[in-house]
Structure formats: C-alpha cells, structure tokens
Amino acid sequence: MPERQTIIEPFKIKVVEPLPQLTRAERARELEAAGWNLFLVPARRVTFDFLTDSGTTAMSAAQWAAMMIADESYAGSRSFEALEATVRRVTGFRYIIPTHQGRAAEHLLFSMLVRPGSIVPSNNHFDTTRANIEQLGGEAVDLVCAEARDARSAAPFKGNLDVERLDELCRRERDRIPLGMITITNNAGGGQPVSLANLRAVAEVYRRYDIPFIIDACRFAENAWFIKRREPENAKRAVRAIAREVFDLADGCMMSGKKDGMVNIGGFIALRSDAWVPRLRSGLILTEGFPTYGGMAARDMEAFAVGIDEALEEPYLAYREAVAAYVASGLERIGMPVMQPPGAHAVYLDAGALLPDVPPASYPGQALVASLYLIAGVRGCEVGSVMFGKHLAGTFVPAARELVRLAFPRRVYTQAHMDYVIEATAEVVAGRGDLRGMRIVEEPPFLRHFTAKFAPL
Ligand SMILES: *Cc1c(COP(=O)(O)O)cnc(C)c1O
C-alpha cells in the first residue's frame, strides 16, 4: 500500500451487530433509573460503550474458525498445545500456566510468593494486582517516574519506572521483596508505555538484587509498538522482535488475554524456569482446573493463540494508536481537556479542568460521565474521587485527579462512530456551565463506584 495520511481500519466487517440508538429523553430515563451510575445502565441502552477495553474485543474470522476445531479434551488438549506454542514463540518462556483471566494468574502466583510484610514494586500496580497483594498482607509499591504526575506533559514514556527509587528500595528492603514487577503499558497510569531503555534498567536492578522479574504483560503488543514509534533507535525494528527482547529481560510474565490477547476471556502465567511450576500447578488444579486448560475452554485457548499473533500485526497496531490519537485531538479541538499524550487503549478526559467550579467533593468526573451519556450516548468510566476518594476521620480526601476514561474495545467501532462522539461531545462542553456536580445518595462499604447511586446537584 502506498504511504497515505489516513490510517484505515485494517479489517473488513463480516458479522455486524445493531447499534442501540436512543433518544435523549430515553437516556434521561435510563440515568434516573440507574441512579446516575453508568455501571447500572444495561449495555443494550448504550450506543458507544467505552467503559473498558477488557474482554470487549471483536474476534477475527480466523479466531472463530480456530474455535470450531478446538479439542475439548480434559487432559492434553491439542488446543492447549496451540496456545503454549504461540506463547513460547512470542515470549520465549517455556512454562505456561493457563488461567481464566489475569487476576486468577495474579492470585495464583502471589499466593505462593507474597507473605505478610512482603513488598512488590512496580511502576503502577493495576487495581486487581494491588488488591491481590494486599489481601495476602503484602505491600504493593508504585514507583512510576515523575513525569507521570504531569497530565499535560507530552513525555513519550510516562509509564517508566523510577530506577533510582527502585534501586534504593531494593537495597533497603531486599529480603522483603519476593518478586519485582512492571506493567506494560501502565494501565493505572493512563495506558502510558514503558521504554525499552527503562525496561533494561529495571531488569538490571532486579537482577543485581537477585529478585525475580515478572512483567504484567496485558498490553505488551501496544507497548512494543510505542517503543518502535517513540524510541528512535528502535524505529526500524519489527514489533515482534521488540516484544521478544522485552520478554527476554524478564523471568516470566502474567497476562490477561482480555487485552492484547484479543479474546473475551483468558489469561496465563509464563515462566522461564520450572522452579515454581509444580507448586503453581497444584494451586491451579485446586482453583482453576487441570494444567492443560486452567480456567479456559479449549475454544478460548484456540482463539487466544490466534489473537496474540493478530495483536502483533503492525497495521493493526498503527490503527490502534490512531484511534486514540484521533479521538484525543478531536476532543481537544472542541475544547475538552485530555490527558497527554494519549496511550493506545484509552483517552482520559480531565473533568477537573473542564469543570473548575465543581469541587472534588461534588464529583466532577461523575457529572461528566452522566452528561456524556445523556448527550452523546457514550458510556465512560469515572476515575476520580468516586473511585478513589476517601473519608478519613470525617474529612473528605479527594483523588489525585478527576478523570473520565474512554476505553476503546478492539476492532469494534469505526471512525464514523468516533466522529459522531466528538461532535456530540462538543455539546457536552458547551453545556458545562449547567453541570453542578453530583452527590452520593446510597453507597456500599467497598468499591462503591460499581453500585453507588447519585443525584445531580
Ligand atoms: C485487566 C488487567 C489485569 C487483570 O486482568 P483480568 O483479566 O481483568 O482479571 C491485570 N493487570 C492489568 C494491567 C490489566 O489491565
């Protein structure tokens, strides 16, 4: 194909699904019924579902075809061999422990390694990763670099881990650190990538202190793509070669197939050495299943095996980056403040900057989420004081930032959909003066963002 400016969707559509289209009055009724909590709105009443990129992928014809020839044998399934062969080829790790999704892999590995008082460093731990460490009495320590804190900075690798602080922590606390991690891309930090230079430096620190290095590899393909795009010395390398070099730096990885596995469910632990394998397999049998399927049906393993290779195709990755960049620049153009630079899987809107007169205690992010749904039919996710704010001894402690995440399902929406979203969001921006914030009328004791009920102020 000749070089052109326009980055096209690198697929044709074979199977389609109707897009729910509602009137504004219908959406107003849905909001009312759901207590202004978008988690409580049925998906069939959402036009553009940007709640998460996790497990929402549209599968390819090749994946569906592979599912049809799956071998559902309990033991020694050929479909496990297919997944194992792909993971070995892509990562170089020899031992593959299949799980039903990423958090099951975390639970299995941490149950073996983490004790009360353990410390597990990373750039930023994803929330299930942190919860699994803390539930075992360990401490999940975030050591993301300083640039990550500046929402407007366009630094290319805001997912990097602060190597100096890592070194200092390892020196001081070596005996309390059963494993060291890094998340690529850094989901909790806005989907920001980690550079190859930083990955090498992190691996060197872990090696020097003899700490096993395990990568949270959920978006390893997107991270490898950003290394190619943003780290000049890697510009001419194949994404596969970059991804392989990243894995070569580590002792193993955990992965949720619901991200760059391009499947709706699935996960694994992959390891270079067999030292932990017998104990992990015993745990696996107890909680997930036999070692040749873990928590997956064979058809899921087949689709996963094909999906890992599809996620590494460069036209796909170029399109994936382009979607987020296009939406981010389109939204900035109509006056919506967006965190920079955009990653690949999501765009983060800065509700605090859009609604400066709405204090964190009135949840500007939740007000924006509701307005995006009402006006544009978009379901986003508040990542601010509803999710992270706390009441400590009677005082409200807000989150560090009031954000709204629009995460993009893989291969699901087209550029026309995104154009509509940008156009409709202009109306949200124009009407921002009417948004006064939200109050919580009902909340559960834990993880309130899933089920709390709100009312507009
Ligand atoms: C999604 C995710 C997980 C957990 O995976 P699940 O399949 O949702 O259990 C872990 N780490 C990161 C970075 C993720 O994005």
Short mmCIF file of C-alpha atoms and ligand atoms in Angstrom, two decimals:
data_model
loop_
_atom_site.label_atom_id
_atom_site.label_comp_id
_atom_site.label_asym_id
_atom_site.label_seq_id
_atom_site.Cartn_x
_atom_site.Cartn_y
_atom_site.Cartn_z
CA MET A 1 0.00 0.00 0.00
CA PRO A 2 1.31 3.49 -0.78
CA GLU A 3 2.00 5.78 2.21
CA ARG A 4 -1.06 7.87 2.98
CA GLN A 5 -2.10 10.17 5.80
CA THR A 6 -5.33 8.38 6.57
CA ILE A 7 -4.96 5.33 8.76
CA ILE A 8 -7.77 2.96 7.82
CA GLU A 9 -9.40 0.24 9.88
CA PRO A 10 -7.26 -2.77 8.84
CA PHE A 11 -10.24 -5.12 8.54
CA LYS A 12 -13.44 -5.70 6.59
CA ILE A 13 -16.60 -6.44 8.52
CA LYS A 14 -18.17 -9.89 8.16
CA VAL A 15 -20.54 -10.00 11.13
CA VAL A 16 -22.41 -6.98 12.42
CA GLU A 17 -24.44 -6.20 15.49
CA PRO A 18 -27.07 -3.43 15.65
CA LEU A 19 -26.03 -0.28 17.48
CA PRO A 20 -28.55 0.75 20.14
CA GLN A 21 -29.90 4.22 19.32
CA LEU A 22 -31.95 6.07 21.91
CA THR A 23 -33.50 9.48 22.17
CA ARG A 24 -32.20 11.89 24.73
CA ALA A 25 -35.44 11.53 26.70
CA GLU A 26 -34.96 7.75 26.80
CA ARG A 27 -31.41 8.19 28.06
CA ALA A 28 -32.60 10.63 30.72
CA ARG A 29 -35.00 7.94 31.98
CA GLU A 30 -32.20 5.33 31.99
CA LEU A 31 -29.97 7.63 34.03
CA GLU A 32 -32.72 8.26 36.54
CA ALA A 33 -33.43 4.53 36.86
CA ALA A 34 -29.72 3.73 37.32
CA GLY A 35 -29.14 6.38 40.00
CA TRP A 36 -26.79 8.20 37.57
CA ASN A 37 -24.35 5.28 37.81
CA LEU A 38 -23.38 4.09 34.34
CA PHE A 39 -22.35 0.66 35.68
CA LEU A 40 -26.07 0.15 36.36
CA VAL A 41 -27.27 1.05 32.85
CA PRO A 42 -27.95 -2.05 30.70
CA ALA A 43 -25.49 -2.33 27.79
CA ARG A 44 -28.40 -2.54 25.33
CA ARG A 45 -29.20 1.09 26.28
CA VAL A 46 -25.66 2.33 25.49
CA THR A 47 -24.71 3.47 21.99
CA PHE A 48 -20.91 3.79 22.41
CA ASP A 49 -19.62 1.57 25.18
CA PHE A 50 -16.22 2.88 26.23
CA LEU A 51 -16.41 1.52 29.77
CA THR A 52 -13.45 -0.81 29.19
CA ASP A 53 -11.24 -2.39 26.55
CA SER A 54 -11.14 -5.57 28.62
CA GLY A 55 -12.76 -8.60 27.04
CA THR A 56 -14.72 -6.42 24.61
CA THR A 57 -12.66 -7.28 21.52
CA ALA A 58 -14.33 -8.24 18.23
CA MET A 59 -12.77 -11.53 17.17
CA SER A 60 -11.50 -12.23 13.68
CA ALA A 61 -12.75 -14.83 11.22
CA ALA A 62 -9.52 -16.75 11.90
CA GLN A 63 -10.27 -16.80 15.63
CA TRP A 64 -13.84 -18.02 15.13
CA ALA A 65 -12.56 -20.66 12.71
CA ALA A 66 -9.97 -21.84 15.25
CA MET A 67 -12.72 -22.16 17.87
CA MET A 68 -14.57 -24.61 15.65
CA ILE A 69 -11.64 -27.03 15.56
CA ALA A 70 -10.91 -26.82 19.29
CA ASP A 71 -10.11 -30.02 21.16
CA GLU A 72 -12.14 -30.03 24.37
CA SER A 73 -10.24 -32.97 25.90
CA TYR A 74 -9.81 -32.66 29.64
CA ALA A 75 -6.13 -33.63 29.60
CA GLY A 76 -3.51 -32.96 26.95
CA SER A 77 -5.79 -30.93 24.68
CA ARG A 78 -4.33 -30.02 21.29
CA SER A 79 -5.74 -26.52 21.83
CA PHE A 80 -3.51 -26.09 24.87
CA GLU A 81 -0.56 -27.11 22.71
CA ALA A 82 -1.56 -24.40 20.23
CA LEU A 83 -1.67 -21.72 22.96
CA GLU A 84 1.54 -22.98 24.53
CA ALA A 85 3.35 -22.94 21.19
CA THR A 86 2.27 -19.35 20.46
CA VAL A 87 3.20 -18.07 23.91
CA ARG A 88 6.57 -19.85 23.74
CA ARG A 89 7.30 -18.44 20.30
CA VAL A 90 6.29 -14.87 21.20
CA THR A 91 7.70 -14.66 24.74
CA GLY A 92 10.43 -17.29 24.83
CA PHE A 93 9.04 -18.51 28.17
CA ARG A 94 8.90 -22.28 28.37
CA TYR A 95 6.30 -22.99 31.09
CA ILE A 96 2.72 -21.84 30.52
CA ILE A 97 0.10 -21.98 33.31
CA PRO A 98 -3.34 -21.23 31.80
CA THR A 99 -5.90 -19.29 33.89
CA HIS A 100 -9.39 -17.98 33.22
CA GLN A 101 -8.25 -14.35 33.31
CA GLY A 102 -5.46 -12.07 34.55
CA ARG A 103 -6.46 -11.78 38.19
CA ALA A 104 -6.52 -15.57 38.60
CA ALA A 105 -2.90 -15.62 37.41
CA GLU A 106 -2.10 -12.90 39.96
CA HIS A 107 -3.85 -14.73 42.76
CA LEU A 108 -2.05 -17.99 41.97
CA LEU A 109 1.44 -16.50 41.76
CA PHE A 110 1.10 -14.15 44.72
CA SER A 111 -0.43 -16.86 46.95
CA MET A 112 2.84 -18.72 46.51
CA LEU A 113 5.23 -15.79 46.93
CA VAL A 114 3.66 -12.98 48.98
CA ARG A 115 3.60 -13.10 52.81
CA PRO A 116 2.53 -10.53 55.40
CA GLY A 117 5.19 -7.80 55.21
CA SER A 118 6.24 -8.59 51.62
CA ILE A 119 6.86 -5.69 49.25
CA VAL A 120 6.17 -5.87 45.50
CA PRO A 121 7.44 -2.90 43.48
CA SER A 122 6.09 -1.85 40.07
CA ASN A 123 5.57 1.34 38.04
CA ASN A 124 1.87 1.29 38.96
CA HIS A 125 0.05 -1.82 40.07
CA PHE A 126 -3.27 -2.42 38.36
CA ASP A 127 -6.12 -2.44 40.90
CA THR A 128 -6.66 -6.24 40.95
CA THR A 129 -2.88 -6.74 41.21
CA ARG A 130 -2.71 -4.40 44.19
CA ALA A 131 -5.77 -5.99 45.82
CA ASN A 132 -4.32 -9.50 45.42
CA ILE A 133 -1.02 -8.41 47.05
CA GLU A 134 -2.71 -6.51 49.88
CA GLN A 135 -5.15 -9.33 50.57
CA LEU A 136 -2.10 -11.51 51.41
CA GLY A 137 -0.72 -8.86 53.76
CA GLY A 138 1.85 -7.54 51.28
CA GLU A 139 2.52 -4.00 50.18
CA ALA A 140 2.16 -3.01 46.50
CA VAL A 141 4.61 -0.13 45.95
CA ASP A 142 4.17 2.23 42.97
CA LEU A 143 7.40 3.78 41.69
CA VAL A 144 6.28 5.41 38.44
CA CYS A 145 8.54 8.20 37.10
CA ALA A 146 8.00 11.86 37.99
CA GLU A 147 6.72 12.92 34.51
CA ALA A 148 3.69 10.67 35.05
CA ARG A 149 2.30 13.17 37.52
CA ASP A 150 2.01 15.98 34.96
CA ALA A 151 -1.22 15.35 33.00
CA ARG A 152 -0.28 17.83 30.26
CA SER A 153 3.33 16.74 29.73
CA ALA A 154 3.83 15.06 26.35
CA ALA A 155 6.78 12.94 27.56
CA PRO A 156 6.82 9.79 25.39
CA PHE A 157 7.24 7.16 28.14
CA LYS A 158 5.26 8.27 31.15
CA GLY A 159 4.90 4.61 32.20
CA ASN A 160 8.61 4.36 33.06
CA LEU A 161 9.60 3.13 36.48
CA ASP A 162 11.85 5.40 38.56
CA VAL A 163 15.02 3.29 38.55
CA GLU A 164 16.78 5.26 41.29
CA ARG A 165 13.94 4.81 43.72
CA LEU A 166 13.70 1.15 42.76
CA ASP A 167 17.40 0.65 43.48
CA GLU A 168 17.05 2.39 46.82
CA LEU A 169 14.01 0.28 47.78
CA CYS A 170 15.76 -2.96 46.77
CA ARG A 171 18.89 -2.01 48.72
CA ARG A 172 16.91 -1.17 51.86
CA GLU A 173 14.32 -3.96 51.73
CA ARG A 174 15.82 -6.77 49.62
CA ASP A 175 14.68 -9.53 51.95
CA ARG A 176 11.08 -8.40 51.90
CA ILE A 177 10.80 -8.39 48.07
CA PRO A 178 9.76 -11.84 46.73
CA LEU A 179 9.33 -10.55 43.15
CA GLY A 180 9.58 -7.31 41.20
CA MET A 181 7.11 -6.22 38.54
CA ILE A 182 6.40 -3.68 35.82
CA THR A 183 3.09 -3.11 33.99
CA ILE A 184 3.24 -2.65 30.20
CA THR A 185 1.56 -0.45 29.21
CA ASN A 186 0.94 1.27 32.53
CA ASN A 187 -2.85 0.95 32.73
CA ALA A 188 -3.39 2.58 36.14
CA GLY A 189 -1.21 5.49 34.97
CA GLY A 190 -3.27 6.22 31.83
CA GLY A 191 -2.07 3.48 29.47
CA GLN A 192 1.35 5.10 29.18
CA PRO A 193 4.13 2.99 27.67
CA VAL A 194 7.47 1.96 29.18
CA SER A 195 10.62 2.44 27.07
CA LEU A 196 12.95 -0.39 26.22
CA ALA A 197 15.78 1.55 27.87
CA ASN A 198 13.76 1.73 31.10
CA LEU A 199 12.85 -1.97 30.90
CA ARG A 200 16.54 -2.83 30.53
CA ALA A 201 17.47 -0.67 33.51
CA VAL A 202 14.69 -2.14 35.67
CA ALA A 203 15.71 -5.69 34.73
CA GLU A 204 19.32 -4.84 35.63
CA VAL A 205 18.30 -3.64 39.11
CA TYR A 206 16.17 -6.72 39.79
CA ARG A 207 19.00 -8.96 38.54
CA ARG A 208 21.60 -7.22 40.71
CA TYR A 209 19.49 -7.90 43.81
CA ASP A 210 18.55 -11.40 42.62
CA ILE A 211 14.83 -10.54 42.60
CA PRO A 212 12.64 -12.48 40.12
CA PHE A 213 11.30 -10.07 37.48
CA ILE A 214 7.71 -10.70 36.36
CA ILE A 215 6.06 -8.49 33.73
CA ASP A 216 2.34 -7.66 33.81
CA ALA A 217 2.09 -8.09 30.04
CA CYS A 218 -1.60 -7.32 29.41
CA ARG A 219 -0.79 -4.75 26.69
CA PHE A 220 2.66 -5.97 25.66
CA ALA A 221 1.94 -5.52 21.93
CA GLU A 222 0.79 -1.90 22.31
CA ASN A 223 3.86 -1.24 24.47
CA ALA A 224 6.20 -2.76 21.86
CA TRP A 225 4.51 -0.60 19.22
CA PHE A 226 5.14 2.58 21.23
CA ILE A 227 8.79 1.56 21.69
CA LYS A 228 9.05 1.35 17.90
CA ARG A 229 7.25 4.66 17.40
CA ARG A 230 8.79 6.75 20.15
CA GLU A 231 12.26 5.38 20.90
CA PRO A 232 14.28 6.38 17.80
CA GLU A 233 16.85 3.59 17.97
CA ASN A 234 14.01 1.05 17.67
CA ALA A 235 12.15 2.72 14.79
CA LYS A 236 13.26 0.20 12.16
CA ARG A 237 12.81 -2.96 14.22
CA ALA A 238 9.87 -5.35 13.90
CA VAL A 239 7.37 -5.10 16.75
CA ARG A 240 7.70 -8.84 17.33
CA ALA A 241 11.46 -8.51 17.81
CA ILE A 242 10.96 -5.66 20.28
CA ALA A 243 8.32 -7.61 22.20
CA ARG A 244 10.64 -10.60 22.34
CA GLU A 245 13.53 -8.51 23.65
CA VAL A 246 11.24 -7.17 26.39
CA PHE A 247 10.31 -10.69 27.49
CA ASP A 248 13.96 -11.77 27.26
CA LEU A 249 14.70 -9.27 30.05
CA ALA A 250 12.33 -10.97 32.50
CA ASP A 251 11.91 -14.26 34.33
CA GLY A 252 8.26 -14.52 33.43
CA CYS A 253 5.02 -12.69 32.86
CA MET A 254 1.35 -12.67 33.74
CA MET A 255 -1.19 -11.80 31.12
CA SER A 256 -4.88 -11.15 30.79
CA GLY A 257 -5.97 -12.32 27.34
CA LYS A 258 -8.83 -9.82 27.53
CA LYS A 259 -6.44 -7.07 26.39
CA ASP A 260 -3.75 -7.84 23.80
CA GLY A 261 -4.82 -11.49 23.67
CA MET A 262 -7.75 -10.22 21.56
CA VAL A 263 -10.18 -12.56 23.31
CA ASN A 264 -13.18 -12.17 25.57
CA ILE A 265 -11.78 -14.30 28.40
CA GLY A 266 -8.45 -15.97 29.25
CA GLY A 267 -5.06 -15.49 30.86
CA PHE A 268 -1.81 -17.19 31.83
CA ILE A 269 1.41 -17.16 33.78
CA ALA A 270 4.50 -17.84 31.68
CA LEU A 271 7.89 -18.66 33.22
CA ARG A 272 11.44 -19.27 32.03
CA SER A 273 12.39 -21.67 34.82
CA ASP A 274 10.47 -24.63 36.22
CA ALA A 275 11.29 -23.77 39.85
CA TRP A 276 7.79 -22.53 40.74
CA VAL A 277 5.88 -24.70 38.28
CA PRO A 278 4.98 -27.76 40.42
CA ARG A 279 3.57 -25.59 43.21
CA LEU A 280 1.71 -23.34 40.75
CA ARG A 281 0.19 -26.37 39.04
CA SER A 282 -1.05 -27.74 42.38
CA GLY A 283 -2.66 -24.39 43.12
CA LEU A 284 -4.06 -24.30 39.59
CA ILE A 285 -5.77 -27.67 39.96
CA LEU A 286 -7.30 -26.55 43.23
CA THR A 287 -8.75 -23.26 41.98
CA GLU A 288 -8.81 -23.18 38.17
CA GLY A 289 -8.52 -26.57 36.52
CA PHE A 290 -6.19 -29.19 35.07
CA PRO A 291 -2.82 -27.78 33.83
CA THR A 292 -3.76 -28.13 30.15
CA TYR A 293 -6.78 -25.84 30.35
CA GLY A 294 -6.63 -23.95 33.66
CA GLY A 295 -9.78 -21.87 33.62
CA MET A 296 -10.45 -21.85 29.89
CA ALA A 297 -12.50 -23.85 27.44
CA ALA A 298 -10.30 -25.23 24.65
CA ARG A 299 -12.09 -22.94 22.18
CA ASP A 300 -10.98 -19.93 24.24
CA MET A 301 -7.39 -21.20 24.12
CA GLU A 302 -7.59 -21.54 20.32
CA ALA A 303 -8.90 -18.00 19.88
CA PHE A 304 -6.27 -16.72 22.33
CA ALA A 305 -3.45 -18.45 20.40
CA VAL A 306 -4.55 -16.74 17.17
CA GLY A 307 -5.27 -13.41 18.92
CA ILE A 308 -1.76 -12.99 20.35
CA ASP A 309 -0.34 -13.03 16.83
CA GLU A 310 -3.03 -10.69 15.49
CA ALA A 311 -2.23 -8.17 18.25
CA LEU A 312 1.35 -8.03 16.95
CA GLU A 313 0.38 -7.13 13.37
CA GLU A 314 1.74 -3.68 12.66
CA PRO A 315 -1.19 -2.32 10.56
CA TYR A 316 -3.45 -3.26 13.47
CA LEU A 317 -1.21 -1.50 15.97
CA ALA A 318 -0.93 1.60 13.76
CA TYR A 319 -4.73 1.72 13.63
CA ARG A 320 -4.98 1.13 17.36
CA GLU A 321 -2.68 4.08 18.10
CA ALA A 322 -4.52 6.20 15.51
CA VAL A 323 -7.93 5.65 17.13
CA ALA A 324 -6.82 7.06 20.48
CA ALA A 325 -4.82 9.88 18.88
CA TYR A 326 -7.73 10.82 16.61
CA VAL A 327 -10.26 10.92 19.44
CA ALA A 328 -7.86 12.82 21.72
CA SER A 329 -7.09 15.50 19.14
CA GLY A 330 -10.74 15.74 18.07
CA LEU A 331 -11.83 16.25 21.67
CA GLU A 332 -9.12 18.84 22.33
CA ARG A 333 -10.27 20.71 19.23
CA ILE A 334 -13.79 21.06 20.62
CA GLY A 335 -12.46 22.22 23.98
CA MET A 336 -12.41 19.04 26.05
CA PRO A 337 -9.18 18.83 28.09
CA VAL A 338 -7.50 15.46 27.52
CA MET A 339 -4.52 13.85 29.27
CA GLN A 340 -1.40 13.87 27.10
CA PRO A 341 -0.04 12.02 25.32
CA PRO A 342 -2.86 9.53 24.68
CA GLY A 343 -1.93 5.84 25.06
CA ALA A 344 -3.43 3.21 22.76
CA HIS A 345 -6.29 1.71 24.71
CA ALA A 346 -7.99 4.78 26.12
CA VAL A 347 -8.31 8.54 26.28
CA TYR A 348 -8.60 10.23 29.67
CA LEU A 349 -10.71 13.37 29.94
CA ASP A 350 -9.73 15.88 32.59
CA ALA A 351 -13.06 16.58 34.31
CA GLY A 352 -11.34 18.70 36.95
CA ALA A 353 -10.06 21.07 34.26
CA LEU A 354 -13.36 21.09 32.32
CA LEU A 355 -15.43 21.83 35.44
CA PRO A 356 -13.18 24.02 37.63
CA ASP A 357 -16.15 25.27 39.66
CA VAL A 358 -17.24 21.78 40.68
CA PRO A 359 -15.17 20.78 43.75
CA PRO A 360 -13.87 17.18 44.04
CA ALA A 361 -16.41 16.52 46.80
CA SER A 362 -19.13 17.12 44.20
CA TYR A 363 -17.59 14.53 41.86
CA PRO A 364 -16.93 16.44 38.59
CA GLY A 365 -15.96 13.16 36.87
CA GLN A 366 -19.31 11.59 37.66
CA ALA A 367 -21.11 14.70 36.41
CA LEU A 368 -19.15 14.46 33.15
CA VAL A 369 -19.81 10.71 32.77
CA ALA A 370 -23.56 11.34 33.16
CA SER A 371 -23.52 14.24 30.71
CA LEU A 372 -21.58 12.21 28.10
CA TYR A 373 -24.22 9.51 28.29
CA LEU A 374 -27.19 11.86 28.25
CA ILE A 375 -25.97 13.93 25.31
CA ALA A 376 -23.75 11.58 23.29
CA GLY A 377 -24.88 8.06 24.27
CA VAL A 378 -21.32 7.35 25.45
CA ARG A 379 -20.55 5.19 28.47
CA GLY A 380 -17.23 6.19 30.06
CA CYS A 381 -15.79 5.42 33.46
CA GLU A 382 -15.12 7.90 36.26
CA VAL A 383 -11.55 7.60 37.52
CA GLY A 384 -11.54 10.21 40.24
CA SER A 385 -12.98 10.82 43.68
CA VAL A 386 -15.90 8.41 43.25
CA MET A 387 -13.38 5.61 42.65
CA PHE A 388 -10.52 6.75 44.90
CA GLY A 389 -11.83 9.48 47.26
CA LYS A 390 -11.94 8.61 50.95
CA HIS A 391 -13.50 9.82 54.14
CA LEU A 392 -10.80 9.80 56.83
CA ALA A 393 -11.90 10.77 60.34
CA GLY A 394 -14.80 12.77 58.95
CA THR A 395 -12.79 14.70 56.32
CA PHE A 396 -13.10 14.14 52.61
CA VAL A 397 -9.79 13.24 50.92
CA PRO A 398 -10.15 13.58 47.13
CA ALA A 399 -8.38 11.53 44.45
CA ALA A 400 -5.20 12.98 42.93
CA ARG A 401 -7.12 13.79 39.72
CA GLU A 402 -10.70 13.93 38.48
CA LEU A 403 -10.63 11.94 35.24
CA VAL A 404 -13.05 10.14 32.96
CA ARG A 405 -11.69 7.22 30.95
CA LEU A 406 -12.97 6.40 27.49
CA ALA A 407 -11.50 2.95 26.74
CA PHE A 408 -11.71 1.57 23.23
CA PRO A 409 -12.81 -2.00 22.52
CA ARG A 410 -10.52 -3.54 19.89
CA ARG A 411 -11.83 -3.58 16.28
CA VAL A 412 -15.39 -2.66 17.34
CA TYR A 413 -16.09 0.97 16.42
CA THR A 414 -15.29 2.84 13.20
CA GLN A 415 -14.03 6.34 12.53
CA ALA A 416 -17.60 7.49 11.75
CA HIS A 417 -18.57 6.42 15.26
CA MET A 418 -15.68 8.44 16.67
CA ASP A 419 -16.65 11.48 14.56
CA TYR A 420 -20.15 11.30 16.00
CA VAL A 421 -18.78 11.03 19.55
CA ILE A 422 -16.55 14.08 19.05
CA GLU A 423 -19.40 16.09 17.52
CA ALA A 424 -21.80 15.18 20.32
CA THR A 425 -19.19 15.87 22.99
CA ALA A 426 -18.96 19.45 21.74
CA GLU A 427 -22.47 19.84 23.11
CA VAL A 428 -21.30 18.46 26.47
CA VAL A 429 -18.53 21.08 26.51
CA ALA A 430 -20.95 23.86 25.53
CA GLY A 431 -23.30 22.87 28.35
CA ARG A 432 -20.63 22.55 31.05
CA GLY A 433 -21.88 25.69 32.81
CA ASP A 434 -25.04 23.78 33.76
CA LEU A 435 -23.13 20.96 35.48
CA ARG A 436 -23.07 21.47 39.25
CA GLY A 437 -21.77 18.05 40.23
CA MET A 438 -23.27 15.06 41.98
CA ARG A 439 -23.96 13.86 45.46
CA ILE A 440 -23.98 10.24 46.60
CA VAL A 441 -27.37 9.14 47.90
CA GLU A 442 -26.51 5.49 48.55
CA GLU A 443 -23.15 3.69 48.78
CA PRO A 444 -21.80 0.26 49.70
CA PRO A 445 -18.82 -0.04 52.09
CA PHE A 446 -16.31 -1.24 49.41
CA LEU A 447 -15.72 -0.49 45.71
CA ARG A 448 -18.56 1.98 45.72
CA HIS A 449 -18.10 3.10 42.10
CA PHE A 450 -19.76 -0.11 40.89
CA THR A 451 -23.05 0.24 42.74
CA ALA A 452 -23.38 3.69 44.38
CA LYS A 453 -26.43 5.80 43.49
CA PHE A 454 -26.10 9.52 42.76
CA ALA A 455 -28.27 12.58 42.29
CA PRO A 456 -27.34 15.74 40.38
CA LEU A 457 -26.76 18.92 42.41
C1 LIG B 1 -7.03 -6.17 33.16
C2 LIG B 1 -5.74 -6.13 33.83
C3 LIG B 1 -5.39 -7.08 34.81
C4 LIG B 1 -6.36 -8.14 35.30
O1 LIG B 1 -6.82 -8.95 34.30
P1 LIG B 1 -8.32 -9.53 34.28
O2 LIG B 1 -8.35 -10.41 33.09
O3 LIG B 1 -9.26 -8.37 34.19
O4 LIG B 1 -8.52 -10.29 35.54
C5 LIG B 1 -4.13 -7.01 35.36
N1 LIG B 1 -3.27 -6.05 35.01
C6 LIG B 1 -3.56 -5.12 34.09
C7 LIG B 1 -2.56 -4.08 33.71
C8 LIG B 1 -4.80 -5.11 33.46
O5 LIG B 1 -5.11 -4.18 32.57
#
